[in-house]
Coordinates of C-alpha atoms in Angstrom, one line a residue:
Chain A
D1 CA 52.3 69.9 -203.5
A2 CA 49.8 67.1 -203.9
G3 CA 48.6 65.9 -200.6
I4 CA 50.3 62.3 -200.3
T5 CA 51.4 60.9 -197.1
Q6 CA 53.1 57.6 -196.7
S7 CA 53.7 55.9 -193.5
P8 CA 56.2 54.8 -192.0
R9 CA 58.9 56.5 -193.8
H10 CA 61.5 54.0 -192.7
K11 CA 61.1 50.5 -191.4
V12 CA 63.2 47.6 -190.5
T13 CA 61.6 44.1 -190.1
E14 CA 62.6 40.6 -189.9
T15 CA 62.2 38.0 -192.7
G16 CA 59.0 36.3 -192.5
T17 CA 57.0 38.9 -190.4
P18 CA 54.0 40.8 -191.9
V19 CA 54.3 44.4 -193.0
T20 CA 51.8 47.0 -193.9
L21 CA 52.5 50.3 -195.5
R22 CA 50.1 53.1 -195.8
C23 CA 49.3 55.7 -198.2
H24 CA 46.7 58.6 -197.6
Q25 CA 45.7 61.2 -200.1
T26 CA 43.8 64.2 -199.6
E27 CA 43.2 64.9 -203.2
N28 CA 40.2 62.7 -203.8
H29 CA 41.9 61.1 -206.8
R30 CA 40.4 58.0 -208.1
Y31 CA 43.6 56.2 -209.0
M32 CA 46.3 55.1 -206.7
Y33 CA 49.5 53.1 -207.2
W34 CA 52.1 51.4 -205.5
Y35 CA 55.7 51.2 -207.0
R36 CA 59.0 49.8 -205.8
Q37 CA 62.2 51.6 -206.7
D38 CA 65.4 49.5 -206.9
P39 CA 68.9 50.2 -208.3
G40 CA 69.1 49.3 -212.1
H41 CA 65.3 48.7 -212.2
G42 CA 63.8 52.3 -211.9
L43 CA 60.4 52.1 -210.8
R44 CA 58.0 49.0 -211.2
L45 CA 54.4 48.8 -210.6
I46 CA 53.3 46.4 -207.9
H47 CA 49.6 47.0 -207.6
Y48 CA 47.2 49.7 -208.5
S49 CA 43.5 50.6 -207.5
Y50 CA 40.7 52.2 -209.8
G51 CA 38.4 52.8 -207.0
V52 CA 37.4 51.6 -203.6
K53 CA 37.5 48.0 -203.4
D54 CA 38.7 47.8 -207.1
T55 CA 42.4 46.9 -207.4
D56 CA 44.5 44.9 -210.0
K57 CA 48.0 43.6 -210.2
G58 CA 51.0 45.2 -211.8
E59 CA 54.3 43.9 -213.1
V60 CA 55.7 42.7 -209.8
S61 CA 52.8 41.7 -207.6
D62 CA 54.0 38.4 -206.2
G63 CA 54.4 38.4 -202.5
Y64 CA 52.1 41.6 -202.1
S65 CA 48.6 42.3 -201.4
V66 CA 46.7 45.7 -201.3
S67 CA 43.4 46.9 -200.1
R68 CA 41.4 50.1 -200.5
S69 CA 38.4 50.6 -198.3
K70 CA 38.3 54.2 -198.5
T71 CA 39.2 56.7 -201.5
E72 CA 41.9 58.3 -199.5
D73 CA 43.7 55.2 -198.1
F74 CA 45.6 52.4 -200.0
L75 CA 47.5 49.8 -198.1
L76 CA 50.2 47.6 -199.2
T77 CA 50.9 44.5 -197.3
L78 CA 53.8 42.0 -197.4
E79 CA 52.3 38.9 -196.1
S80 CA 55.7 37.3 -195.0
A81 CA 58.6 39.7 -195.8
T82 CA 61.6 38.5 -197.6
S83 CA 65.2 40.2 -198.2
S84 CA 64.1 40.4 -201.8
Q85 CA 61.5 42.8 -200.7
T86 CA 64.0 45.3 -199.3
S87 CA 63.4 48.5 -201.4
V88 CA 62.0 51.9 -201.3
Y89 CA 58.3 51.9 -202.0
F90 CA 56.2 55.0 -203.6
C91 CA 52.8 55.5 -203.6
A92 CA 51.3 57.6 -206.4
I93 CA 48.0 59.0 -207.5
S94 CA 46.2 60.3 -210.5
E95 CA 43.0 61.9 -211.2
S96 CA 42.3 59.9 -214.2
Q97 CA 44.1 57.5 -216.7
A98 CA 44.0 59.6 -219.6
R99 CA 47.1 59.7 -221.8
N100 CA 48.4 63.3 -220.6
T101 CA 47.5 62.7 -216.9
E102 CA 50.2 63.6 -214.5
A103 CA 50.9 61.1 -211.6
F104 CA 51.8 62.6 -208.1
F105 CA 54.2 60.8 -206.0
G106 CA 54.5 60.4 -202.2
Q107 CA 57.9 60.8 -200.5
G108 CA 58.7 57.1 -200.3
T109 CA 59.1 54.3 -197.6
R110 CA 62.5 52.8 -197.2
L111 CA 61.8 49.2 -196.1
T112 CA 64.8 46.8 -194.9
V113 CA 64.1 43.2 -194.5
V114 CA 66.8 41.5 -192.5
Chain B
G1 CA 54.9 45.1 -224.6
N2 CA 56.0 48.7 -223.4
S3 CA 59.6 49.7 -222.5
V4 CA 61.8 52.6 -222.0
T5 CA 65.6 52.8 -222.3
Q6 CA 67.6 55.6 -221.2
M7 CA 71.2 56.2 -220.9
E8 CA 73.1 54.8 -218.1
G9 CA 74.6 57.0 -215.5
P10 CA 75.8 58.5 -213.5
V11 CA 76.4 61.7 -215.5
T12 CA 78.7 64.3 -213.8
L13 CA 78.9 67.9 -215.2
S14 CA 80.3 71.2 -214.4
E15 CA 78.0 74.1 -213.7
E16 CA 76.7 76.0 -216.9
A17 CA 77.3 72.8 -219.1
F18 CA 75.1 71.5 -221.6
L19 CA 72.9 68.3 -220.7
T20 CA 71.5 65.7 -222.8
I21 CA 70.0 62.6 -221.5
N22 CA 69.0 60.0 -224.1
C23 CA 65.6 58.2 -224.0
T24 CA 64.2 55.9 -226.4
Y25 CA 61.0 53.8 -226.2
T26 CA 59.1 50.7 -227.5
A27 CA 55.5 50.8 -227.6
T28 CA 52.5 49.9 -229.8
G29 CA 50.1 52.8 -230.6
Y30 CA 50.5 56.4 -229.6
P31 CA 52.3 56.8 -226.2
S32 CA 52.4 60.0 -224.2
L33 CA 55.9 60.6 -222.8
F34 CA 57.0 62.0 -219.6
W35 CA 60.3 63.0 -217.8
Y36 CA 60.0 62.8 -214.0
V37 CA 62.7 64.1 -211.7
Q38 CA 63.5 63.0 -208.2
Y39 CA 65.5 65.0 -206.0
P40 CA 67.5 63.6 -203.0
G41 CA 65.3 62.1 -200.5
E42 CA 62.0 62.9 -202.4
G43 CA 59.5 61.3 -204.4
L44 CA 59.1 61.8 -208.2
Q45 CA 57.6 64.9 -209.7
L46 CA 56.7 65.7 -213.3
L47 CA 59.3 67.9 -215.2
L48 CA 57.6 67.8 -218.6
K49 CA 55.5 65.9 -221.0
A50 CA 54.6 65.6 -224.6
T51 CA 51.4 63.8 -226.0
K52 CA 51.9 63.6 -229.8
A53 CA 54.7 63.4 -232.4
D54 CA 56.8 66.5 -232.6
D55 CA 55.4 68.0 -229.5
K56 CA 58.1 69.7 -227.4
G57 CA 57.6 69.7 -223.5
S58 CA 59.6 72.3 -221.5
N59 CA 59.8 73.4 -218.0
K60 CA 62.6 75.0 -215.8
G61 CA 65.0 75.4 -218.8
F62 CA 64.7 71.8 -219.6
E63 CA 63.3 70.7 -223.0
A64 CA 62.5 67.4 -224.8
T65 CA 60.8 66.8 -228.1
Y66 CA 58.7 63.7 -229.1
R67 CA 60.3 62.1 -232.1
K68 CA 58.0 59.5 -233.4
E69 CA 60.5 58.3 -236.5
T70 CA 63.2 57.6 -234.1
T71 CA 61.0 56.8 -231.0
S72 CA 63.0 59.1 -228.9
F73 CA 62.4 61.6 -226.2
H74 CA 65.9 63.0 -225.2
L75 CA 66.1 65.6 -222.4
E76 CA 68.1 68.6 -222.9
K77 CA 69.0 71.9 -220.9
G78 CA 71.4 74.4 -222.2
S79 CA 73.1 75.5 -218.7
V80 CA 72.8 73.2 -215.7
Q81 CA 72.8 74.3 -212.3
V82 CA 74.0 72.5 -209.2
S83 CA 70.4 72.4 -208.0
D84 CA 69.6 70.3 -211.2
S85 CA 71.4 67.5 -209.3
A86 CA 68.9 64.6 -209.3
V87 CA 67.7 61.3 -210.8
Y88 CA 65.9 61.8 -213.9
F89 CA 63.4 59.3 -215.3
C90 CA 61.8 58.8 -218.6
A91 CA 58.4 57.2 -218.8
L92 CA 55.5 56.5 -221.1
I93 CA 51.8 56.0 -220.9
N94 CA 50.6 53.8 -223.8
S95 CA 47.1 54.3 -224.8
G96 CA 47.1 51.6 -227.5
A97 CA 47.4 48.6 -225.0
G98 CA 44.2 49.3 -223.0
S99 CA 46.4 50.0 -219.9
Y100 CA 47.4 53.5 -218.7
Q101 CA 49.9 52.6 -216.3
L102 CA 53.3 54.6 -216.2
T103 CA 56.1 52.6 -217.7
F104 CA 59.5 54.1 -216.4
G105 CA 63.2 53.7 -217.5
K106 CA 65.8 52.9 -215.1
G107 CA 66.8 56.6 -214.2
T108 CA 69.9 58.6 -215.0
K109 CA 71.6 60.3 -212.0
L110 CA 72.9 63.7 -212.8
S111 CA 75.6 65.2 -210.6
V112 CA 76.5 69.1 -211.2
I113 CA 79.6 70.4 -209.6
P114 CA 80.4 74.0 -209.0

């Protein structure tokens, strides 16, 4: 199994509070991604990183920010959590962005905003 | 833009039944196609892939053939087992759009009963 650790695995937070989710990898892969999974929507890309301090927006980036200060860590921050951000969040990594490249996924973080 | 459409679930089958999960895509250029599987409580993992027309991906008894003429990548298995119960996601990477992020379908939940 690819070495991807997400923390925390579960979190309940109140509306309006900041939340940071962490993704840690031991594979030294260049590319890292944050997705959210919601019923009826599959997985949607929030942000991704193509190197240290290099990030870009995905399909559903509003309300989220990311940072990558080290190759192994990719942080997702909800500056002011809302109930619509209740979801399961997955981190993924890939070695390259070639067409046949496999992405490896973490086990997910279940976030509930009350 | 890119999109993936897969059959709505849930799908419930008896053990040893034949499985088909339909997947069609819309993309410019020449996408690579993937099936990912998510077992309960886990992240996604790659099941199989195909990178060009008429390629057949196969793994663990599952197969899918890249059909460019029908823009399809249907997943099949001849005899399902209880352990195949999971959510299956069809996905693509499109090399023609200058972006290599995975685009996922909404997922199809499969339940196999003894």
